[in-house]
Every structure is written in C-alpha cells, then in structure tokens.
Coordinates of C-alpha atoms in Angstrom, one line a residue:
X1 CA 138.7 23.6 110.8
X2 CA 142.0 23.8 109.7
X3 CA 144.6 26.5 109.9
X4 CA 147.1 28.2 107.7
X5 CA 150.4 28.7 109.9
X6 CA 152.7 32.0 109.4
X7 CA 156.0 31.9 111.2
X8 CA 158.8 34.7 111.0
X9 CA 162.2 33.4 112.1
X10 CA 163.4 37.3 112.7
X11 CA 160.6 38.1 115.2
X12 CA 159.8 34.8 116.6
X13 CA 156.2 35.7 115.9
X14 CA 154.1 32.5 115.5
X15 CA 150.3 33.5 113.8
X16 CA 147.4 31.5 112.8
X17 CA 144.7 32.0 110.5
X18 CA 141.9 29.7 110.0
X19 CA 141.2 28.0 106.2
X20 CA 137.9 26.9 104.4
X21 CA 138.4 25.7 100.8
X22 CA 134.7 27.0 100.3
X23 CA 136.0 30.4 100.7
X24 CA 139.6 30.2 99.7
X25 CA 139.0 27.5 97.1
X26 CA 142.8 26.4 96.8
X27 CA 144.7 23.5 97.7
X28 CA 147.6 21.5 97.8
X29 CA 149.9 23.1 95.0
X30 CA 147.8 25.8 93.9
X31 CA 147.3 27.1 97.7
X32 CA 151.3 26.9 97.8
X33 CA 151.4 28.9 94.7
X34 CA 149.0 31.6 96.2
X35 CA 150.6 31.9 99.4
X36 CA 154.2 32.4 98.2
X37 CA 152.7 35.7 95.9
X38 CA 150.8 36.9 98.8
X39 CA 153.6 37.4 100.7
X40 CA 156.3 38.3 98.2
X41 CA 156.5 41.2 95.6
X42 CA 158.4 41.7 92.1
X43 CA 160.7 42.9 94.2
X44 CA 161.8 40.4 96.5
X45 CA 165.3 38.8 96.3
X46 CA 166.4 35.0 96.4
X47 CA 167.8 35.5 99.7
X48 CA 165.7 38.0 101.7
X49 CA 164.1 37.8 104.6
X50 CA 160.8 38.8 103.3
X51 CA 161.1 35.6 101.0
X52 CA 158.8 32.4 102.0
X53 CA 158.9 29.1 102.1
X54 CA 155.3 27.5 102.0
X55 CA 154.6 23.9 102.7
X56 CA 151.4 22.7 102.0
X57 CA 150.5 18.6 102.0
X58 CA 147.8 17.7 99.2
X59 CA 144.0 18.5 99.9
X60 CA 144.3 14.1 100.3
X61 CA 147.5 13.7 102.0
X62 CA 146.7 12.3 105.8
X63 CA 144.1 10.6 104.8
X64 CA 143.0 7.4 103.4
X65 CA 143.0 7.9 99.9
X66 CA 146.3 5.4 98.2
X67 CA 149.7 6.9 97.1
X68 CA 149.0 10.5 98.8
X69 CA 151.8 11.3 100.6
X70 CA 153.1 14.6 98.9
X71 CA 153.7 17.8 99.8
X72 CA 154.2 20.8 97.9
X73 CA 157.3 22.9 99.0
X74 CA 157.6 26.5 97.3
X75 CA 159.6 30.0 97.6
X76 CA 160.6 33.1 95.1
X77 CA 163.1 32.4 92.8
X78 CA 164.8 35.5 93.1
X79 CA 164.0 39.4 92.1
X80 CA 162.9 39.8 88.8
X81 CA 162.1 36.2 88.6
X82 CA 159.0 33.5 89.2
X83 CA 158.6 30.9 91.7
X84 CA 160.4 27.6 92.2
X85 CA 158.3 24.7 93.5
X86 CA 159.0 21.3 93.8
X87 CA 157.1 18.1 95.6
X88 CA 158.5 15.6 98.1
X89 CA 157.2 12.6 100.3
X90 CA 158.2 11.2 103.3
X91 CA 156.8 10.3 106.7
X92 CA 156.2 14.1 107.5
X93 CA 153.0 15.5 104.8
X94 CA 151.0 12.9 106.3
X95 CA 151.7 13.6 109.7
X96 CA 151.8 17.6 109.5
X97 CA 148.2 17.0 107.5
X98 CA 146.9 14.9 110.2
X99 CA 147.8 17.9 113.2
X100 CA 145.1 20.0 110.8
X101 CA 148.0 22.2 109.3
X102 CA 146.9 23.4 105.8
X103 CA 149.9 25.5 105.0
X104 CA 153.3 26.5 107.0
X105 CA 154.7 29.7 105.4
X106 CA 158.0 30.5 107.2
X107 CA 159.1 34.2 106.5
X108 CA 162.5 35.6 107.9
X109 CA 166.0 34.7 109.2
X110 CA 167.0 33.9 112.2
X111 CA 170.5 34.7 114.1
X112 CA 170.9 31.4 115.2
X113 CA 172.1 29.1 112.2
X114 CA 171.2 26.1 113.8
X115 CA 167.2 27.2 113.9
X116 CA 164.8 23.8 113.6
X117 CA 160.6 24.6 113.3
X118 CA 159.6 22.1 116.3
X119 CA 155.5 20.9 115.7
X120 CA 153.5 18.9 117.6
X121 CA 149.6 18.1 118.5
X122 CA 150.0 20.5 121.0
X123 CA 152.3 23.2 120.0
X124 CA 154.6 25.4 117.7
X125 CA 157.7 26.3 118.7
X126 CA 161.3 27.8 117.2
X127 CA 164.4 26.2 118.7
X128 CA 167.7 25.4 117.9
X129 CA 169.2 22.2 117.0
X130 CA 173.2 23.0 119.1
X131 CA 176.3 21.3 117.2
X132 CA 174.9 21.0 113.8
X133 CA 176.5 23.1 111.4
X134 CA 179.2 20.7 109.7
X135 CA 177.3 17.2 110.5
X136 CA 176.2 14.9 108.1
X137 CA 172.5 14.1 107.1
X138 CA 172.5 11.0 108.9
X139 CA 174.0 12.6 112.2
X140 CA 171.1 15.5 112.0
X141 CA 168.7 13.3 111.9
X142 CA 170.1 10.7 114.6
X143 CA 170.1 14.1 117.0
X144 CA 167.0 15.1 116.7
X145 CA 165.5 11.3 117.0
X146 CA 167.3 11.3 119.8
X147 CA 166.3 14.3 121.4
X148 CA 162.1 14.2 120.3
X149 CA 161.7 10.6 119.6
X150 CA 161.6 8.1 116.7
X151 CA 158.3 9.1 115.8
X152 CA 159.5 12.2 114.6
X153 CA 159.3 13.1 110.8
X154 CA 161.7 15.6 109.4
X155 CA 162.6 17.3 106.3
X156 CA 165.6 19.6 106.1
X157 CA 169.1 20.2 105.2
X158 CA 172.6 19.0 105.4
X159 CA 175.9 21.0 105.8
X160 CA 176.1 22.2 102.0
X161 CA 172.9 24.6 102.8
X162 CA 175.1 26.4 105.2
X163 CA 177.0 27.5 102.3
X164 CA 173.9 28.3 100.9
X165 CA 175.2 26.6 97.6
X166 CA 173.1 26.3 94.4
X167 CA 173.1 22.1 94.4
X168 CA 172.3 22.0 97.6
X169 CA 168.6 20.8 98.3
X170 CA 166.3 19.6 101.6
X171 CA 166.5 15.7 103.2
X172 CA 162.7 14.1 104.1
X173 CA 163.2 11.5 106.1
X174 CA 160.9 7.7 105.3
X175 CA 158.9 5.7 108.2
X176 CA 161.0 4.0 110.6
X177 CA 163.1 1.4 108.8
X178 CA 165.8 1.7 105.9
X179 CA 166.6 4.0 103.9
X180 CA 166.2 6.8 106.7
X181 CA 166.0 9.6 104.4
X182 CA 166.2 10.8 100.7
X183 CA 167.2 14.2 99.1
X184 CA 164.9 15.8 96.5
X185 CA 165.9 16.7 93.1
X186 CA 165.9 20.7 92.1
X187 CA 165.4 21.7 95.8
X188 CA 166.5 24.8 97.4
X189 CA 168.6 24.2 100.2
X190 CA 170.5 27.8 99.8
X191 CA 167.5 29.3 100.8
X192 CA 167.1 27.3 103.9
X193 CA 170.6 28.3 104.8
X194 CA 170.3 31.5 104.1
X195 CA 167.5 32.0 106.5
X196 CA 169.5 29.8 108.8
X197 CA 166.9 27.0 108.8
X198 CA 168.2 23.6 109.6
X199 CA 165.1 21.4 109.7
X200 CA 161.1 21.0 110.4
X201 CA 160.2 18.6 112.8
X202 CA 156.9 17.0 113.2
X203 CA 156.4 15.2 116.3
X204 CA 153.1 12.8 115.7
X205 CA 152.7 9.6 116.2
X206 CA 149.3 9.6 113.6
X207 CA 148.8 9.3 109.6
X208 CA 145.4 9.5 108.9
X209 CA 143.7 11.9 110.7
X210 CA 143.4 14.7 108.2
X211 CA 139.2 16.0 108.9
X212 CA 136.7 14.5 106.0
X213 CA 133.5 15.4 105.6
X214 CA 132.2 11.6 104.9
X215 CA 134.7 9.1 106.2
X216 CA 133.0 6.1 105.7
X217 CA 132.7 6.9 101.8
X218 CA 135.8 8.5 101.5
X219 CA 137.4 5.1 102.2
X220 CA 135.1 3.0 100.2
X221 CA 135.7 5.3 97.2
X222 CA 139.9 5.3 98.3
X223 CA 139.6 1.4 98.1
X224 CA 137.9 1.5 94.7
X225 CA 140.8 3.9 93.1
X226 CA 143.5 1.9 94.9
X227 CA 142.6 -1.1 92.9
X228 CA 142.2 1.1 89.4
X229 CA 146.4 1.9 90.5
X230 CA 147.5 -1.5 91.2
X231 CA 145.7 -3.3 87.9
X232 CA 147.4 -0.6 86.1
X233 CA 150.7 -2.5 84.6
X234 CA 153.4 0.0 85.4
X235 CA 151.9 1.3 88.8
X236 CA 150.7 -2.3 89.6
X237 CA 153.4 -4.6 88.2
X238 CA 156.9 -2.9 86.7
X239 CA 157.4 -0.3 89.6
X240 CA 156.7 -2.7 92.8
X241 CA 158.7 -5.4 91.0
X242 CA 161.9 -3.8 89.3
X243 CA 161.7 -0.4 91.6
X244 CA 162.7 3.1 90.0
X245 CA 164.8 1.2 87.1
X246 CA 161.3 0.9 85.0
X247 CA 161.6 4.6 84.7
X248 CA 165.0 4.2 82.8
X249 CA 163.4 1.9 80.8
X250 CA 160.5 3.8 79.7
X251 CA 162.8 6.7 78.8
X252 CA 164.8 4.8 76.2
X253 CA 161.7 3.2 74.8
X254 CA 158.4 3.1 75.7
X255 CA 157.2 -0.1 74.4
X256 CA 160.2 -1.9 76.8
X257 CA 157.8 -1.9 80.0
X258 CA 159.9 -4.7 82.3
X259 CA 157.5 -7.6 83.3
X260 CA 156.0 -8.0 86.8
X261 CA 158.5 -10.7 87.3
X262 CA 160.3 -9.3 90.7
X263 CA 163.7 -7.9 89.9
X264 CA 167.1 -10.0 90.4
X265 CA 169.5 -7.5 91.7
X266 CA 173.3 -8.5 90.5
X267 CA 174.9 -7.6 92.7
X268 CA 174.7 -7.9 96.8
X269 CA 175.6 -5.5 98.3
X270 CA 177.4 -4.9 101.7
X271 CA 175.5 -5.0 104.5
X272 CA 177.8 -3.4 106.8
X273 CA 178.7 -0.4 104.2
X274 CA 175.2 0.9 103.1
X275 CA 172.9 0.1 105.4
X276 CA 172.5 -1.7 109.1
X277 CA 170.4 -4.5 109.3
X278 CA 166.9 -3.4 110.2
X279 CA 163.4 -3.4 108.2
X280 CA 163.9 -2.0 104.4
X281 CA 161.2 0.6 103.9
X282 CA 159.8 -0.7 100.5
X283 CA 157.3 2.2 100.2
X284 CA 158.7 6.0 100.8
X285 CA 155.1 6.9 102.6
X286 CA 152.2 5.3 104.6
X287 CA 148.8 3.8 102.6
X288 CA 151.4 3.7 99.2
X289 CA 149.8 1.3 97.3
X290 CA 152.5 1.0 94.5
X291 CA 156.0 0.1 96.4
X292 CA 158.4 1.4 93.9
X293 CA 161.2 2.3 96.2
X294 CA 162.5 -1.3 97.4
X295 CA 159.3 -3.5 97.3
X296 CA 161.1 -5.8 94.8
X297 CA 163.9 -6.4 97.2
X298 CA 164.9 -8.8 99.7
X299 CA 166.5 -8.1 103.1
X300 CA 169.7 -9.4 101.6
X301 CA 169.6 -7.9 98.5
X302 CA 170.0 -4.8 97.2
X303 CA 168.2 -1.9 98.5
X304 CA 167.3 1.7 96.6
X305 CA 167.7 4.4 99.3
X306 CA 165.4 7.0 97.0
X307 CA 165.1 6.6 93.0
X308 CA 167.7 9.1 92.5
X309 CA 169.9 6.0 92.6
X310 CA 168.8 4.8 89.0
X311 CA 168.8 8.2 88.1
X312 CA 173.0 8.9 89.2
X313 CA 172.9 5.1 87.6
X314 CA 171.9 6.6 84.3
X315 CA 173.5 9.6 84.6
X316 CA 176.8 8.1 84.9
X317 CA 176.2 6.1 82.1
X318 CA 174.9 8.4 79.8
X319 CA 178.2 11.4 80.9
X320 CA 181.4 9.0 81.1
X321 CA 179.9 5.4 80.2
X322 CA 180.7 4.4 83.8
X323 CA 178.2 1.1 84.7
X324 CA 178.8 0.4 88.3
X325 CA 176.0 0.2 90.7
X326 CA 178.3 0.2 93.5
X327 CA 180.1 3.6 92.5
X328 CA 176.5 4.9 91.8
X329 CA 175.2 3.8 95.4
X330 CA 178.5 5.2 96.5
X331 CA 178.2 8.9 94.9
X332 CA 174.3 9.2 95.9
X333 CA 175.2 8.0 99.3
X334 CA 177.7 10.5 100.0
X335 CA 176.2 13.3 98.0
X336 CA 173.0 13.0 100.1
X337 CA 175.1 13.2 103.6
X338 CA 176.3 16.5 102.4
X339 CA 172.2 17.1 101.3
X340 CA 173.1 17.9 98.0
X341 CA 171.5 16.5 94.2
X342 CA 172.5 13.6 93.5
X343 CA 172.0 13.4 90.0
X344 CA 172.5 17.2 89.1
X345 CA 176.4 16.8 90.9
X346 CA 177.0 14.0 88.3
X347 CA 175.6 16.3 85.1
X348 CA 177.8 19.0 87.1
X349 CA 181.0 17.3 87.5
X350 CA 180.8 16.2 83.8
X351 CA 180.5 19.8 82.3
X352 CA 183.3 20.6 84.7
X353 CA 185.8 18.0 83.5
X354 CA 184.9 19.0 79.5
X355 CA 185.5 22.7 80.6
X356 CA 189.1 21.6 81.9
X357 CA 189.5 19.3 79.1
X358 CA 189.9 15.8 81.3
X359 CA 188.4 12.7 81.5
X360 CA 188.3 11.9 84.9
X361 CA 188.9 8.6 86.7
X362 CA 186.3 7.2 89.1
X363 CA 188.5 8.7 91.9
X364 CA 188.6 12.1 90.6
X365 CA 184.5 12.5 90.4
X366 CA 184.2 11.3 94.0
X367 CA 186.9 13.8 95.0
X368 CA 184.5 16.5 93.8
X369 CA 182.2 15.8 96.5
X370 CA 185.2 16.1 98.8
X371 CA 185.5 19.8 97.8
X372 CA 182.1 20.2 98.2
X373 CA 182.2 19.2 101.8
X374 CA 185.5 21.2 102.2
X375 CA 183.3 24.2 100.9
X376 CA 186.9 25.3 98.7
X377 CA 186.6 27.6 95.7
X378 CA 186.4 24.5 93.4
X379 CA 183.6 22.9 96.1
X380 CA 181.9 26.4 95.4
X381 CA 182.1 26.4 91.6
X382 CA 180.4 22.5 91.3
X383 CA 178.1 23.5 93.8
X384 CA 176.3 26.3 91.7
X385 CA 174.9 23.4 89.0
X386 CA 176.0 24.1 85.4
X387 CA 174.6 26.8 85.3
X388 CA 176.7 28.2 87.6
X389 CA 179.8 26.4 85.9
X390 CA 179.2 27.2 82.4
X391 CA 179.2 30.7 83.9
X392 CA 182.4 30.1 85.0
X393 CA 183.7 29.0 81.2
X394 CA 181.2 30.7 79.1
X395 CA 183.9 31.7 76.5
X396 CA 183.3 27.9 75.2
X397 CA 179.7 28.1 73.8
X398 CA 179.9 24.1 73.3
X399 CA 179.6 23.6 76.9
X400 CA 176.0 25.7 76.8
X401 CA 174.0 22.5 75.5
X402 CA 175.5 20.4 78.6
X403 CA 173.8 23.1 81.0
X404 CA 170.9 21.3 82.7
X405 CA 167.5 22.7 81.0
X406 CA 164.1 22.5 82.6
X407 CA 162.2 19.2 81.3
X408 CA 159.5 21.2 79.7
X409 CA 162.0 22.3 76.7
X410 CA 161.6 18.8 75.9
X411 CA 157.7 19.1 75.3
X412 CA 158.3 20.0 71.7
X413 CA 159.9 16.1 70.7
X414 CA 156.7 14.6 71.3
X415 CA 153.3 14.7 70.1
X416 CA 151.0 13.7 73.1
X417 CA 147.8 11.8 72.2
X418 CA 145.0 11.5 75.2
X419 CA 141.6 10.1 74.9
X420 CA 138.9 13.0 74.8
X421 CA 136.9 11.4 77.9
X422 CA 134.4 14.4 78.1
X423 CA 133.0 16.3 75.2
X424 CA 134.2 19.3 77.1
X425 CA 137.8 18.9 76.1
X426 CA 137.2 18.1 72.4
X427 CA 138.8 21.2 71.5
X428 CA 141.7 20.7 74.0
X429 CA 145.7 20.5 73.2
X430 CA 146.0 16.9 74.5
X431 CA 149.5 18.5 76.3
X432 CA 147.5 21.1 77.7
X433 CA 145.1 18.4 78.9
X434 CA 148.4 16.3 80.3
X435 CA 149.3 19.0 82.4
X436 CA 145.5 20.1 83.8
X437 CA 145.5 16.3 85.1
X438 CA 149.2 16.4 86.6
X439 CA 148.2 19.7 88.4
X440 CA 145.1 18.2 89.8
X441 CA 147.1 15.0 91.2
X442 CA 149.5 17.3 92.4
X443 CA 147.1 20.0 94.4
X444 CA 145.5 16.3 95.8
X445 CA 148.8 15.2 97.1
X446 CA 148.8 12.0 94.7
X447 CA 152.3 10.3 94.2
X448 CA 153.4 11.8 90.6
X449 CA 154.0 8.0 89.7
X450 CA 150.4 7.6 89.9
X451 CA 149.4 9.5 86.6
X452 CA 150.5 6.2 84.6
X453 CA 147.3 5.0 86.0
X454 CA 145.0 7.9 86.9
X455 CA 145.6 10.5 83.9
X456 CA 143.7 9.9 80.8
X457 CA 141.3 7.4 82.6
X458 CA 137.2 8.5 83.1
X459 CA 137.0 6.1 85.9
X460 CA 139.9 7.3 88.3
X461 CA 138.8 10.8 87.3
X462 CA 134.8 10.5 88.2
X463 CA 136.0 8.6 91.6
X464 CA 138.2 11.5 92.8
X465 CA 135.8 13.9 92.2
X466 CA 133.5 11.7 95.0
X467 CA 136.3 11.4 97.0
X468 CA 136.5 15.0 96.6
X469 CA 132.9 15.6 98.1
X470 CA 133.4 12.9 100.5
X471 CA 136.5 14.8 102.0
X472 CA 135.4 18.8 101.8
X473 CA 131.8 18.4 101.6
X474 CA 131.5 20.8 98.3
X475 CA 130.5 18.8 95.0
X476 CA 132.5 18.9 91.9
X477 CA 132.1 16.9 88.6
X478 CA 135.9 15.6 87.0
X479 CA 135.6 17.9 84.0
X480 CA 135.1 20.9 87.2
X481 CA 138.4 19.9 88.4
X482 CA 140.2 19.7 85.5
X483 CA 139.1 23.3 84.8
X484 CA 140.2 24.6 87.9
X485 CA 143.5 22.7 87.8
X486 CA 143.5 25.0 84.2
X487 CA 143.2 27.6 86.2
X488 CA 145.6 27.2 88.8
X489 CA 148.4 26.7 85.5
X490 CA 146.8 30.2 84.4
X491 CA 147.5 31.8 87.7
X492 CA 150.9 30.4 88.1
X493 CA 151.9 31.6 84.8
X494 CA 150.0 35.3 84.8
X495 CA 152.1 35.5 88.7
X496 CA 155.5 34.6 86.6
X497 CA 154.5 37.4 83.9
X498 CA 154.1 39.8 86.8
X499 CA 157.3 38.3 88.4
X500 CA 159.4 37.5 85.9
X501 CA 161.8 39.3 83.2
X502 CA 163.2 36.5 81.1
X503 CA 161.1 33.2 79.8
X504 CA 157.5 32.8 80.7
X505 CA 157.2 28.7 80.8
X506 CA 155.4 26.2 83.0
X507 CA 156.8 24.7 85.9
X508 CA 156.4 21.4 85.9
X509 CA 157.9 18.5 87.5
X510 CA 161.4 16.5 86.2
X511 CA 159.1 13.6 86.5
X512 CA 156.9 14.7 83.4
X513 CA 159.9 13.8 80.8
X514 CA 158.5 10.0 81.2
X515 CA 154.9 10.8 80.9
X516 CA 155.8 12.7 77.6
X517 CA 157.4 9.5 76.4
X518 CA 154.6 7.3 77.9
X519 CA 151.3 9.4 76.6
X520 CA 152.9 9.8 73.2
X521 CA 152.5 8.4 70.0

C-alpha cells in the first residue's frame, strides 16, 4: 500500500498515513489539490508556517505507461486567496513514485536556512545541506551528488529563493547526462525560502516500480497507447525532430506544423561555454516516448537545456526584436543558476525599461540579472514579476496591459471545436470538455505535450481507462473519468470561492495557450 507523507520542518515531526484510492478516490493533481485545503484555512498567509507544499507524482508516474513523468507541486497562494499549482518532470516523480510515496506535504519552517528533505528506500530524514545559501544551481546540485551519489534526483531552489523573491521558482534536475537541470515556469520558490527549504532529495536508483494491480496488462495496454502518441504528427514527428521550437510555431499559426525532417540548428554552439562534453539527455524523463527536449540534436550541435529556451527565444523577439539564440541560451542559462523564470525575467525586464522610458542594449538586460543575484533594491523590484513592477509605476496605466496575465484570459479568442466521442458529452462546452481531458492527463501524470495526441481521441481514452484497472484494480469506463476530472475542476473552483476574494477562474497550465490554438477552428 502506499502512504501519504506529512513532514513539519518546525517540529521535525516525520508522520505517515496509509492511502487507498478506493477510499480516498483522488490522485495525482486532484489529491494535491485536496491535501493543500486540508491543511490550510481562508486564513492562511503566503508565507506561514502552517502553509503546505504538496507533491504528489501522477496515479501513472513510476510506472510503465509512456510520457508519465509529472508531478504535481502545490501550496496556498496567500490569505484571502486560492491555490497555486503547477507540474514539473524530471528524474525525481518517477523515482519518489517508485519508493510507494503517494503524496509529500511539507508544513513549517525550519531555523536552519540550508534545510534539504533527504528520502530513500529506507528512510526519511531532515538535514541540512552546510555552505549553500549564495551558490549557484549547478553548485547545489554538484554538492549534493557529491555527498548522496549520482543516482540522486533533486528538485529545489537556487539563491534568489533565499530572498524569497516573486520570480523566483524550484530547479528539477534530468537523468544523468546534459542538461543537468531545468527551472519551471510560474513556480514558487519564495515559499521554499521562506520556510528555509533548499531542496528534496530522492536517493533511488529505480523508475518503475510504482505497485499495479495487473502488470503484465498494464504494459501491454502502455505499449498500445505509446504507439497512438508517436503516430500522432506533432507528438510523433515535429517535437522529437525540431524540439520545443514547434510550439512557437503552432502559436503563430496552427496550420505551420514543421515536418519530421530533423532540425538543422544554425548555429554551433560552444562546447566549452554551455555544456561539458557528456551524453545530451534528449528526453527530460525515463519511458518518454516523444523526445522533445534535444532528440533532434547531435552531440555537436546545439543542445536545448529545458524548452524555456524557445520560449526566452520568443520572448525576446516579441519585447525588443532581439533574434540571437546565443544571447537567449545566455539569459536562460544564467537566469536558471540564480533559479529564477526564465521567460517571465525577459517580460519583466521589458515592462521595467518602458516604465523608465529606455530601450536597453543587450548589455543592460543581462545586467538585470546581475542585480538580481546582488539582491539590490532594483534586483528586488524585477524580481517581483510585473506585477510587482507595474506596482511600482502604476501612475502609468499603459504599462497595466504588459503585466503578465494568466493564459486562461486568453480562452475567450478562440472557439474550441472537439469531436463528441460519447453521446454523454453531446450537450458539453467543447472548452469545458478541453479542460476535463487536460485534468485527467494531469491527475495520471501524462506529459502535458501529450494531449496533441491523447485529447479528443476515443481510442487513447478507452485504453487509459484499462490501464486504469490494470493499475488500481477498480474499473472505470473513459466517459467515468472524464466526469470525475469535472469534478476535480468543480472542487478546485468551489475551494477558490471559499478561499478567495477577488477573481474566481480556473487554474490551468501556461501550456494550454497552444492547445487553444491547436483544438480551434
């Protein structure tokens, strides 16, 4: 059986209490969601100890089943307000799945502000991680390799978090190999700080060792949807053979999928100054069967270290028509040794220089991230995100449409058209029937980039729901899951009306503004 884990950094105080999804019935997202309203109130503030951080890998994740390797990472955004929620990958929701870990719920803060969660097959234990307060990403991560081993998987934060700064955001570290580590987008790193956590460490040496009820036809059924994913021609041809650039693409025009010719990068880039020569990791988790992150490369080419790098690509473009991959490998690079977001600092720094009236050179962007690092009063202000910089300027109102928005505002620009693949749904908002199928990929532990292949599609839906019995033992029909995945929306929302004093809206991943684009007419 596995086993919900509660930890409170103030007491030390380790507790364990069993989990059966007969009886609890949630998983993945939805049991993250749960957990974090359990054991918060209305009343709980951003940065108080009683505020949690849940972790919980997909009901799939450390297992067989293709392109699972998610986990769901929640906490309160503050008093008077819902929860914030986002989904990584990385070497470490397979392995913590696989040790029989359905949740980790860390309550508290701790004295010592070098505090690391240390987990293994045998044990739980808090520690502290000496000398790390002003190191870099890289450096954290080389220590504690050092220390436990390279089969160690890791997700945590870099020195911005000790400032407990609004931009900053938590590192997961890939399978052995290069790129190390990435840095999610719309993370909460200030709350890591705050409670003086500097990192989770799983120790495991396994991936696929998460319990299933059926084994055998768990993986016969895995195999089966593996194949649906790879004939699919963005999940099976345009994102293993061009990388995270096809997601550019399909923003500016969905009908401009890139053929599966492999991707000519123009430029080579420096060995010596991004990377050291070792094995690229070409997919950011174990059993992947798409490859988006450097699949199309060579190991003398090019190499993405996360997808963020198209997106600070774009994001250059789009704020001061700047088209240089190296000065966007050079920004993420730096801005994810400081464990900061990447592409928010760029949207940042932009609204900053059209507050101050400047058009900055190259130089004067990169010296932002300086500041940052220096943790000085203009470090401070781009490290609170425009929202915390319009704040700062809010006597010009122009500057309010540059403030980053959450992706669901942009719902209203396109009318969604699905396929009504059971009579059930005939009456169904085809949105509303988008974001029941992204909630059950996402309480599964499916890759997000999936849902080109697996939303809107009877056959991927009818196989999961198998795998679903193969794995817990309790039968379920597809339309049954999409129902409950309704339900888990309904719950997250009614918990944000009881939460919450300003806007009610789903929260949905950044990911979603290409499905919106892609499921449209």
């Amino acid at each position: 059986m596995s086993k919900i884990c509660y930890i409170n950094l103030t007491t030390n105080e380790i507790s364990y209490e069993n989990y059966n999804i007969e009886n609890l019935i949630y998983h993945g997202r939805s049991l993250t969601s749960y957990l974090v309203n359990k054991c918060t109130s209305p009343s709980t503030d951003r940065f108080d100890g009683e505020n949690v951080i849940v972790l919980t890998p997909g009901l799939f994740t450390g297992t067989t089943a293709p392109s699972t390797g998610r986990i769901s990472i929640a906490t309160k955004k503050g008093k008077g307000l819902g929860m914030q929620i986002i989904n990584m990958t990385g070497a470490l929701p397979q392995k913590i799945a696989s040790l029989g870990f359905e949740s980790l719920v860390i309550s508290g803060k701790s004295i010592n502000n070098n505090t690391i969660i240390y987990i293994d097959k045998n044990k739980i234990e808090i520690k502290s991680l000496d000398n790390c307060n002003k190191k870099f990403v890289s450096e954290i991560i080389s220590e504690i390799k050092t220390t436990y081993g390279n089969d160690c998987a890791i997700i945590g934060t870099g020195p911005a978090s000790n400032n407990m700064m609004p931009l900053s955001t938590m590192f997961s570290t890939y399978p052995e190999g290069y790129p190390q580590y990435y840095c999610t987008r719309n993370g909460f790193g200030d709350i890591f700080g705050s409670k003086n956590l500097k990192a989770i460490i799983v120790n495991h040496d396994k991936y696929f060792q998460n319990i299933c009820f059926d084994e055998k036809n768990f993986s016969i059924e895995s195999k089966k949807l593996a194949k649906l994913i790879i004939n699919n021609p963005i999940c099976g041809q345009a994102l293993p053979g061009h990388g995270s650039i096809t997601l550019i693409k399909l923003l500016k025009n969905k009908d401009n999928i890139p053929s599966s010719k492999a991707y000519v990068p123009k430029v080579k880039l420096p060995l010596e100054e991004f990377r050291p020569a070792k094995k690229i990791n070409k997919t950011c988790a174990p059993l992947c069967v798409i490859g988006c992150l450097n699949r199309h490369c060579k190991n003398d080419e090019e190499a993405f270290s996360a997808p963020a790098e198209s997106e600070v690509n774009a994001a250059l473009s789009h704020c001061y028509n700047i088209e240089d991959i190296l000065f966007s490998k050079k920004i993420n690079t730096r801005a994810f040794e400081l464990g900061i977001d990447s592409t928010e600092f760029v949207f940042s720094s932009h609204l900053y220089y059209k507050a101050i009236n400047k058009v900055p050179s190259k130089d004067d962007i990169y010296v932002l991230l300086t500041e940052i690092e220096n943790n000085t009063i203009l470090g401070k202000i781009i490290g609170s995100k425009t929202q915390g910089i319009y704040n700062f300027f809010r006597e010009n109102q122009e500057l309010e449409k540059l403030v980053t928005k959450p992706v669901i505002n942009e719902e209203k620009n396109f009318n969604i058209a699905l396929d009504k693949l059971f009579k059930d749904f005939e009456n169904v908002d085809d949105l509303e029937l988008m974001y029941r199928q992204i909630f059950l990929l996402s309480n599964l532990g499916f890759c997000i980039f999936t849902a080109f292949a697996l939303i809107n599609n009877k056959e991927a839906l009818n196989i999961i729901s198998n795998m679903y019995y193969y794995k817990t033992g309790q039968k379920i029909t597809a339309v049954e899951m999409i129902n409950f995945a309704d339900k888990c929306i309904e719950s997250e929302i009614r918990n944000e009306k009881d939460n919450a004093v300003g806007v009610i809206q789903k929260n949905i991943p950044e990911f979603t503004k290409v499905l919106y684009r892609y499921f449209s007419l």
